[in-house]
Short mmCIF file of C-alpha atoms in Angstrom, two decimals:
data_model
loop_
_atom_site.label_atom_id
_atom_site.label_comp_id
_atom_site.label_asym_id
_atom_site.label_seq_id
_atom_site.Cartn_x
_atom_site.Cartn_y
_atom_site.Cartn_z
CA UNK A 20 3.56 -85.87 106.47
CA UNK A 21 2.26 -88.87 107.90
CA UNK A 22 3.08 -92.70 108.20
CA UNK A 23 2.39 -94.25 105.48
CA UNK A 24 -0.10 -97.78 106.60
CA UNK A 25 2.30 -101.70 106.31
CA UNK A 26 1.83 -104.70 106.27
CA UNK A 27 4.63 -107.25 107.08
CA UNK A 28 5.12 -110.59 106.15
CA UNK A 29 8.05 -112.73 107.63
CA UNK A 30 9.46 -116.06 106.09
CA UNK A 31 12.17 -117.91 108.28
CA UNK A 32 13.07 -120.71 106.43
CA UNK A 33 16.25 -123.16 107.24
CA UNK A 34 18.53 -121.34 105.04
CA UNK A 35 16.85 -117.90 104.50
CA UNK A 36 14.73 -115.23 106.60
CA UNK A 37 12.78 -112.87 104.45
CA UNK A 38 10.76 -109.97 105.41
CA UNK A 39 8.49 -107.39 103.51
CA UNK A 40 6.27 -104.44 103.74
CA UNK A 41 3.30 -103.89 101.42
CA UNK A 42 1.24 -100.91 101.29
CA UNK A 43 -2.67 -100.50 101.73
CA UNK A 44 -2.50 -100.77 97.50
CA UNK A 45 -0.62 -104.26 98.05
CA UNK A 46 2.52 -102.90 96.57
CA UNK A 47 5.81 -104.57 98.28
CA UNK A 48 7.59 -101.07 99.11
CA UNK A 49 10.61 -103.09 101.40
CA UNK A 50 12.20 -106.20 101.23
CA UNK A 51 15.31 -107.73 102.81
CA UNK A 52 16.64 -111.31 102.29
CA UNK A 53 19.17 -112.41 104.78
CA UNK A 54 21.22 -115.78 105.64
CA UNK A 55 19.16 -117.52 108.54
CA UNK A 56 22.56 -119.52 109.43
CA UNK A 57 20.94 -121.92 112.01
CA UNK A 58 20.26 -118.56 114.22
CA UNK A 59 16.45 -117.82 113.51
CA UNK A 60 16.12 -115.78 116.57
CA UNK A 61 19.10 -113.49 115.47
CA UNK A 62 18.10 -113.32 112.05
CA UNK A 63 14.84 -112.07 113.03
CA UNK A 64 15.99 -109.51 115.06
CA UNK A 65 18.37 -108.33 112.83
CA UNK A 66 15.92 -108.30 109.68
CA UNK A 67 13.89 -106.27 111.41
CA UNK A 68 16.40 -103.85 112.84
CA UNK A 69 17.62 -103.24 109.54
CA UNK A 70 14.01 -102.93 107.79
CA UNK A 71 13.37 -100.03 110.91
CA UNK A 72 16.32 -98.14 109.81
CA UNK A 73 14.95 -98.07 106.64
CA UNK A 74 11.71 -97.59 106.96
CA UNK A 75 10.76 -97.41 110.62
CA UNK A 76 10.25 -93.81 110.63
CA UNK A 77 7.55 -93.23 107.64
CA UNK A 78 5.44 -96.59 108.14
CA UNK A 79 2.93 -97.70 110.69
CA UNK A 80 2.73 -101.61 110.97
CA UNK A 81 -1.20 -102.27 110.89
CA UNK A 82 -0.69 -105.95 110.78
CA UNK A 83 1.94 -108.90 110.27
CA UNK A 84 2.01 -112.58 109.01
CA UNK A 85 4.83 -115.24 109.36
CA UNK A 86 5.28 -118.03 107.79
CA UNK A 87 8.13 -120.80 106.63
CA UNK A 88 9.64 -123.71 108.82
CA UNK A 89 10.17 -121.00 111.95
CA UNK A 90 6.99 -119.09 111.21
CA UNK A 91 5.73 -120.04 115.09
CA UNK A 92 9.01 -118.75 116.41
CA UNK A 93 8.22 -115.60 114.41
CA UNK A 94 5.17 -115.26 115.65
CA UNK A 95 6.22 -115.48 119.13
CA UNK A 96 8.77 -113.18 119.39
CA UNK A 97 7.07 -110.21 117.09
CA UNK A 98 3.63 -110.88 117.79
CA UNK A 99 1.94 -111.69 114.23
CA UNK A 100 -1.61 -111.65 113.38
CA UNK A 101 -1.41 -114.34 111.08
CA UNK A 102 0.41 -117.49 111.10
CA UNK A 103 0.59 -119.64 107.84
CA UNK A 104 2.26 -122.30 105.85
CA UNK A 105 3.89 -121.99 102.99
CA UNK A 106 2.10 -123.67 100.53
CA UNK A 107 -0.71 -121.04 101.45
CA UNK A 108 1.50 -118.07 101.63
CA UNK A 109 2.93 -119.30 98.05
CA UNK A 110 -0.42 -119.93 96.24
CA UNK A 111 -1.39 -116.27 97.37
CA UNK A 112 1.00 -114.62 96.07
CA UNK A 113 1.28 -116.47 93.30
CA UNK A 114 -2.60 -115.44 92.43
CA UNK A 115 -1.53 -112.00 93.19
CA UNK A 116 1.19 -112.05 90.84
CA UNK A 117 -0.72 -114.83 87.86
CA UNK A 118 -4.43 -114.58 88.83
CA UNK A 119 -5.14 -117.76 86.69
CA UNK A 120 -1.89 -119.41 87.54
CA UNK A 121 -2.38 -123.13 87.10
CA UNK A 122 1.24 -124.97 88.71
CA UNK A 123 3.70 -123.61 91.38
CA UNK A 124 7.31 -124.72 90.74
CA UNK A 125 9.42 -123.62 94.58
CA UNK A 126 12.89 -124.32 94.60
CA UNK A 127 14.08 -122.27 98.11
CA UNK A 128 17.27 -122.93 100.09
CA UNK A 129 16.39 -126.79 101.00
CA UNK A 130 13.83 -128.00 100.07
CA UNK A 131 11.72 -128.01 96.85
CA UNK A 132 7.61 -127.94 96.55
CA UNK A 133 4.78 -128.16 93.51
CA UNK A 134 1.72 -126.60 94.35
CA UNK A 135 -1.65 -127.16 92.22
CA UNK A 136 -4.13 -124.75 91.55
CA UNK A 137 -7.65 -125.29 89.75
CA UNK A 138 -10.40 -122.36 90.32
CA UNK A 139 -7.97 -120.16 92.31
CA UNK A 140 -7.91 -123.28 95.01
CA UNK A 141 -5.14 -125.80 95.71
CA UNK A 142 -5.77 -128.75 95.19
CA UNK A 143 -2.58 -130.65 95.09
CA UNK A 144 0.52 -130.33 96.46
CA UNK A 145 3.86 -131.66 97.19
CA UNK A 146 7.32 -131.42 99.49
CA UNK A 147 11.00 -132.68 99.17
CA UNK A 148 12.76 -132.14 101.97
CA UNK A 149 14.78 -135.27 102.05
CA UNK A 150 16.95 -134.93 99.52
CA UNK A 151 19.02 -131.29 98.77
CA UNK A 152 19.04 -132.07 95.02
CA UNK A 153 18.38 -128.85 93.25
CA UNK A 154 18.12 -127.08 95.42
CA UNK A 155 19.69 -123.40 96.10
CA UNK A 156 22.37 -124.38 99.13
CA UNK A 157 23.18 -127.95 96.73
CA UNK A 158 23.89 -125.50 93.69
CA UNK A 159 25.47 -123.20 95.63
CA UNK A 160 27.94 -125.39 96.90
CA UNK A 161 28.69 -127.22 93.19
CA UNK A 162 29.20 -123.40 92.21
CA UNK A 163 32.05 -123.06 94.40
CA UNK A 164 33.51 -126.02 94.41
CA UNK A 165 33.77 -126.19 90.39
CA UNK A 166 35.28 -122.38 91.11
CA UNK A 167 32.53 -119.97 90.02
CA UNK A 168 30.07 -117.88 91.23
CA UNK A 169 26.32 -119.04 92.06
CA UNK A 170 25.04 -115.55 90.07
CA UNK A 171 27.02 -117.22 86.69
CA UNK A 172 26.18 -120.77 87.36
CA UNK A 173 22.60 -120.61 85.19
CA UNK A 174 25.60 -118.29 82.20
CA UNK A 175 28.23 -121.18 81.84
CA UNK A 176 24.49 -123.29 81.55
CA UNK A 177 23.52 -121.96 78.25
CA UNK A 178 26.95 -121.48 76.78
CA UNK A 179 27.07 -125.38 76.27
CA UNK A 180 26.33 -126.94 73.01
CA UNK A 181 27.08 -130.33 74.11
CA UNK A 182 25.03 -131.45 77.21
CA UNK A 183 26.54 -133.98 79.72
CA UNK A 184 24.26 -136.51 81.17
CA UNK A 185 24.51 -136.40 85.07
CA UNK A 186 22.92 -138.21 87.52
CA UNK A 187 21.15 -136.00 89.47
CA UNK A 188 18.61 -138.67 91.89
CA UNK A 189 20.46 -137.58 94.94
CA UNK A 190 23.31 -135.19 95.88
CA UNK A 191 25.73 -137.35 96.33
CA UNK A 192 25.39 -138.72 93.51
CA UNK A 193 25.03 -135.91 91.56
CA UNK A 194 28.58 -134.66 92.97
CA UNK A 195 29.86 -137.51 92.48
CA UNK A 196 29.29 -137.87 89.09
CA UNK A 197 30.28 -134.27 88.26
CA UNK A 198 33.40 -134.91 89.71
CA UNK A 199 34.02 -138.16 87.52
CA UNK A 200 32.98 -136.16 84.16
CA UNK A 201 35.44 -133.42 84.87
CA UNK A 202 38.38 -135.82 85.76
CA UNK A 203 37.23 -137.23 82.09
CA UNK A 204 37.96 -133.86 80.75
CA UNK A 205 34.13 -132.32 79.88
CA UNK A 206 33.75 -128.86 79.48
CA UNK A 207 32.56 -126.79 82.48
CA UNK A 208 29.81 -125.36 80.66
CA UNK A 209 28.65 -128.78 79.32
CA UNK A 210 28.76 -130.47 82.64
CA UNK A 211 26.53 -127.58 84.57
CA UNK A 212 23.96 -127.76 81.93
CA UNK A 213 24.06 -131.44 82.24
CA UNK A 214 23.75 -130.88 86.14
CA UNK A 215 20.62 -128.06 85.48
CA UNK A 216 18.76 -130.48 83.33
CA UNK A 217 19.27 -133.95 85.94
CA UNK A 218 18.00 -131.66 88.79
CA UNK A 219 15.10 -130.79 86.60
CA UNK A 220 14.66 -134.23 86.26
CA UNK A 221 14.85 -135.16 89.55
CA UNK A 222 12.29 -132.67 90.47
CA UNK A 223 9.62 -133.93 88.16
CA UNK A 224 10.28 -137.44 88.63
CA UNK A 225 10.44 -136.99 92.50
CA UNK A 226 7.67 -133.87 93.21
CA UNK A 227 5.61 -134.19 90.20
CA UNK A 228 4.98 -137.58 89.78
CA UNK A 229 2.19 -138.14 88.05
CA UNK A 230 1.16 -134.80 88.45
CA UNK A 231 -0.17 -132.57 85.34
CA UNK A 232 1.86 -129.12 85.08
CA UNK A 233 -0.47 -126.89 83.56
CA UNK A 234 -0.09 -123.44 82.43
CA UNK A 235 0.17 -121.43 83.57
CA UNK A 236 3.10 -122.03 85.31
CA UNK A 237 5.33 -119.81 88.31
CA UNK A 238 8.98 -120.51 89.29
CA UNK A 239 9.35 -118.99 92.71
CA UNK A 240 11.84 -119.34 95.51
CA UNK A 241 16.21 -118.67 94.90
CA UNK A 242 16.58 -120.57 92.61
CA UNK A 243 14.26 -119.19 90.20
CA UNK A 244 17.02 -116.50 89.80
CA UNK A 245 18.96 -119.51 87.85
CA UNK A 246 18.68 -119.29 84.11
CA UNK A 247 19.94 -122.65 83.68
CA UNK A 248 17.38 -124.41 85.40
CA UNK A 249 14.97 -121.92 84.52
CA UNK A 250 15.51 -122.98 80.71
CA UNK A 251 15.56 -127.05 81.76
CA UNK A 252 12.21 -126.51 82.76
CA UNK A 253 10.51 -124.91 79.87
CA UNK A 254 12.62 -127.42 77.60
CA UNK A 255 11.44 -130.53 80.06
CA UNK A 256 7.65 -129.24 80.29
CA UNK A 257 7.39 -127.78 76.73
CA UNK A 258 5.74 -124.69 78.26
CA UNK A 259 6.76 -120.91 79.13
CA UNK A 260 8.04 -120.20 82.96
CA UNK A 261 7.16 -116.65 84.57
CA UNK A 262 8.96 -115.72 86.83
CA UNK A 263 7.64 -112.85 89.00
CA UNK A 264 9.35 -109.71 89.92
CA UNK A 265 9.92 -110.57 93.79
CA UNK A 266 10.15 -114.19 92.89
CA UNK A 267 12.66 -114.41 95.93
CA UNK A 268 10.44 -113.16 98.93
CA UNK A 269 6.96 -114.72 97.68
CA UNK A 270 6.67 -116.55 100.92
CA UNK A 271 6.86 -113.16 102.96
CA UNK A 272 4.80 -110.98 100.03
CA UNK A 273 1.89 -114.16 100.18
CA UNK A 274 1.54 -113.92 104.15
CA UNK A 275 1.65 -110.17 104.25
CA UNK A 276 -1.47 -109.94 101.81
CA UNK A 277 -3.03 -112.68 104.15
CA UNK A 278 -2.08 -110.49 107.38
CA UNK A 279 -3.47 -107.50 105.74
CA UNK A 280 -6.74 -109.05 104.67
CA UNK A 281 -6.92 -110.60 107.94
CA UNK A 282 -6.78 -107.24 110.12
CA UNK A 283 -9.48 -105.77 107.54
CA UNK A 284 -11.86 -108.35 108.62
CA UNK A 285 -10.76 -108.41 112.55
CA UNK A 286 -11.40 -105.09 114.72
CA UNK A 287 -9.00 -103.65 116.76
CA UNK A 288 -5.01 -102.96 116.53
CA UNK A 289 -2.10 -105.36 115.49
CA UNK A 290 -0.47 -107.59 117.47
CA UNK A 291 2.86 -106.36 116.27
CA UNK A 292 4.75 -105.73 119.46
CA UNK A 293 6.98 -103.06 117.95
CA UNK A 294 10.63 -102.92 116.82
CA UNK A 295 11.80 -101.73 120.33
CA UNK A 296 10.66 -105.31 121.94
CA UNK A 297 13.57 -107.19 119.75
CA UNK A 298 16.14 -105.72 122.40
CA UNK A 299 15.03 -108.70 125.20
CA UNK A 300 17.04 -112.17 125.31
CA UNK A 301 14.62 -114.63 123.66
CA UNK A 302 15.71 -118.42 124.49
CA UNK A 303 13.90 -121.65 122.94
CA UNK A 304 13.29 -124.58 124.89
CA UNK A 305 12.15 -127.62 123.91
CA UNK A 306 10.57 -130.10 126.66
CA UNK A 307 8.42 -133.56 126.58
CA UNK A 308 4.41 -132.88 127.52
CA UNK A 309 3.38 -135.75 129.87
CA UNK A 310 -0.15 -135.10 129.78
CA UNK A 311 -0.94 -138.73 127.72
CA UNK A 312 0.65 -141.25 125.77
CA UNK A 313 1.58 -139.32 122.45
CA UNK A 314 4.43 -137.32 124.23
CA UNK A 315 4.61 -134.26 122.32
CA UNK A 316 7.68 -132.26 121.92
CA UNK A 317 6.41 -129.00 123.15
CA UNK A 318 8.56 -126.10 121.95
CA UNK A 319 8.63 -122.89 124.72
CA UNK A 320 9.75 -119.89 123.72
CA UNK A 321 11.04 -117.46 126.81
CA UNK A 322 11.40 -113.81 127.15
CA UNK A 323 14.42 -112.65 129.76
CA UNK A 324 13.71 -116.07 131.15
CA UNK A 325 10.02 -115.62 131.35
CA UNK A 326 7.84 -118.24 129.35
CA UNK A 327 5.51 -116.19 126.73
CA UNK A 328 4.51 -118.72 124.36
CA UNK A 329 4.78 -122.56 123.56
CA UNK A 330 3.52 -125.08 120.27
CA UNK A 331 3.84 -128.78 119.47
CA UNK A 332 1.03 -130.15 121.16
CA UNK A 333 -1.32 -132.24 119.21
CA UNK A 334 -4.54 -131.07 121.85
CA UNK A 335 -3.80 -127.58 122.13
CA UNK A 336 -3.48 -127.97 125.58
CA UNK A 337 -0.57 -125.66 125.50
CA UNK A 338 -0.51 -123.63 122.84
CA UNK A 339 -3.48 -121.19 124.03
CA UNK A 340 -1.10 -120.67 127.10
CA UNK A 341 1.33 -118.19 128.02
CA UNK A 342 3.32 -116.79 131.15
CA UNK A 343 4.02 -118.78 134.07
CA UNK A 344 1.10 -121.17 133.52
CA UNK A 345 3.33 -122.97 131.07
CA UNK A 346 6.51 -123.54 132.93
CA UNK A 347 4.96 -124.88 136.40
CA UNK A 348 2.47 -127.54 134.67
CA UNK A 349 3.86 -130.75 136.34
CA UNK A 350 2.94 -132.27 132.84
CA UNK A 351 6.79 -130.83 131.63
CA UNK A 352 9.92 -132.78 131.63
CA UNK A 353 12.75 -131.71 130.35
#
């Protein structure tokens, strides 16, 4: 019997690394979501030793996408055909998923993002990665602290008939004032879904300001897995919420369609350089390009202290290079 033809998408976010395999059908077949934990290197090469002893021996990798805040990283050390952001990779496989899909709600680990379609295009979008608010490593933290777990967070939520007001325009304050209505004595239940409707808040006054949310409308990312907030939304925005089946790994699922449409158009093999290249001792360096006034932070990634590939430059001076062509450039201080 032979290998059955993959495609792999990567996301490495700040919080999360997620990885799947799709089939020549676009079927997701394999997906893994593990705990980045400031170590995207590691994570990467331990998602994808574990998705080989799955499935390394009956697939055949024809071509792989990365995406998400370490999606260059990725890129580097696997060799990817693709290389996207994630407001792309979402709205893909989001049209996948909701062909006529009008608003993308996000909610990942930390940060938060609305994404606007009209004609299958985007044409609007926005990020919040300034404040952690809402999203899933904020919530998970409240979870624990008030002594439950994150999976019955979104539970105690719609168990309360009374609603607490919170103020939910920042973390802090958003702790802060949890803390002060449960010294007052307010149920558990009541205070959470006051906490699942003020980040809901936040998140409309904050990413969709002055935005239309039209249906129809997919909650993707964590935190979609959250009932609560789930249920804030669709009583904030008057409409339904669908939430698709790999809601959790849309980054990865969007950039694998991408890589596999990409290596349809594009002769020749992969770039994947194979599960048995994760074994060297990959090292990020980042150094100060001296080439002109703007200074870019160029990022160099190195291979058993060999440089392979570099990014951050405004010109493209260096990205196009690899090898030892990057590290003796005179233009480089550390």
């Amino acid at each position: 019997m032979g290998k059955v033809n993959c495609y792999m998408g990567i996301d490495v976010g700040s919080v999360s690394t997620n990885i799947t395999l799709i089939d020549e059908q676009e079927n997701v077949i394999e997906k893994l979501y593990l705990r980045t934990e400031g170590q995207p290197i590691e994570s990467i090469r331990a998602g994808l030793k574990d998705i080989y002893k799955r499935m390394g021996m009956y697939v055949s990798i024809c071509g792989v996408g990365t995406t998400g805040s370490g999606r260059q990283l990725a890129a580097a050390i696997i060799g990817a055909d693709v290389v996207k952001n994630e407001i792309t990779a979402h709205a893909i496989a989001s049209q996948k998923v909701i062909p006529d899909v009008r608003t993308i709600i996000e909610i990942g680990g930390q940060d938060s993002k609305i994404i606007l379609l009209k004609n299958k295009i985007v044409y609007d979008f926005a990020m919040n990665t300034v404040c952690a608010a809402g999203t899933g490593s904020f919530l998970d933290r409240q979870a624990s602290r008030i002594g439950i777990s994150i999976e019955d967070f979104g539970h105690y939520a719609l168990k309360s008939q009374i609603p607490v007001r919170i103020a939910g325009r920042c973390a802090v304050f958003a702790e802060s004032d949890m803390i002060h209505k449960q010294q007052m004595g307010y149920l558990r239940e009541d205070i959470i879904r006051g906490l699942c409707d003020a980040l809901v808040r936040n998140y409309l006054a904050n990413l969709a300001n002055g935005k239309k949310l039209e249906a129809p409308i997919v909650f993707q990312g964590g935190v979609a897995a959250n009932i609560g907030i789930v249920k804030a939304f669709e009583k904030a925005l008057g409409l339904e919420i669908i939430i698709p089946k790999h809601f959790d790994v849309m980054g990865a699922y969007g950039v694998a369609l991408l890589a596999k449409e990409q290596m349809q158009y594009r002769a020749g093999k992969s770039k994947f350089n194979g599960f048995d290249k994760l074994n060297g001792d990959y090292t990020a360096v980042s150094r100060e390009c001296s080439g002109c006034s703007n200074c870019c932070e160029i990022v160099q990634i190195s291979l058993n202290n060999s440089p392979v590939v570099c990014w951050g430059d405004k010109c493209g001076k260096w990205s196009g290079q690899q090898g030892d062509n990057i590290s003796k450039s005179e233009e480089f201080t550390i």
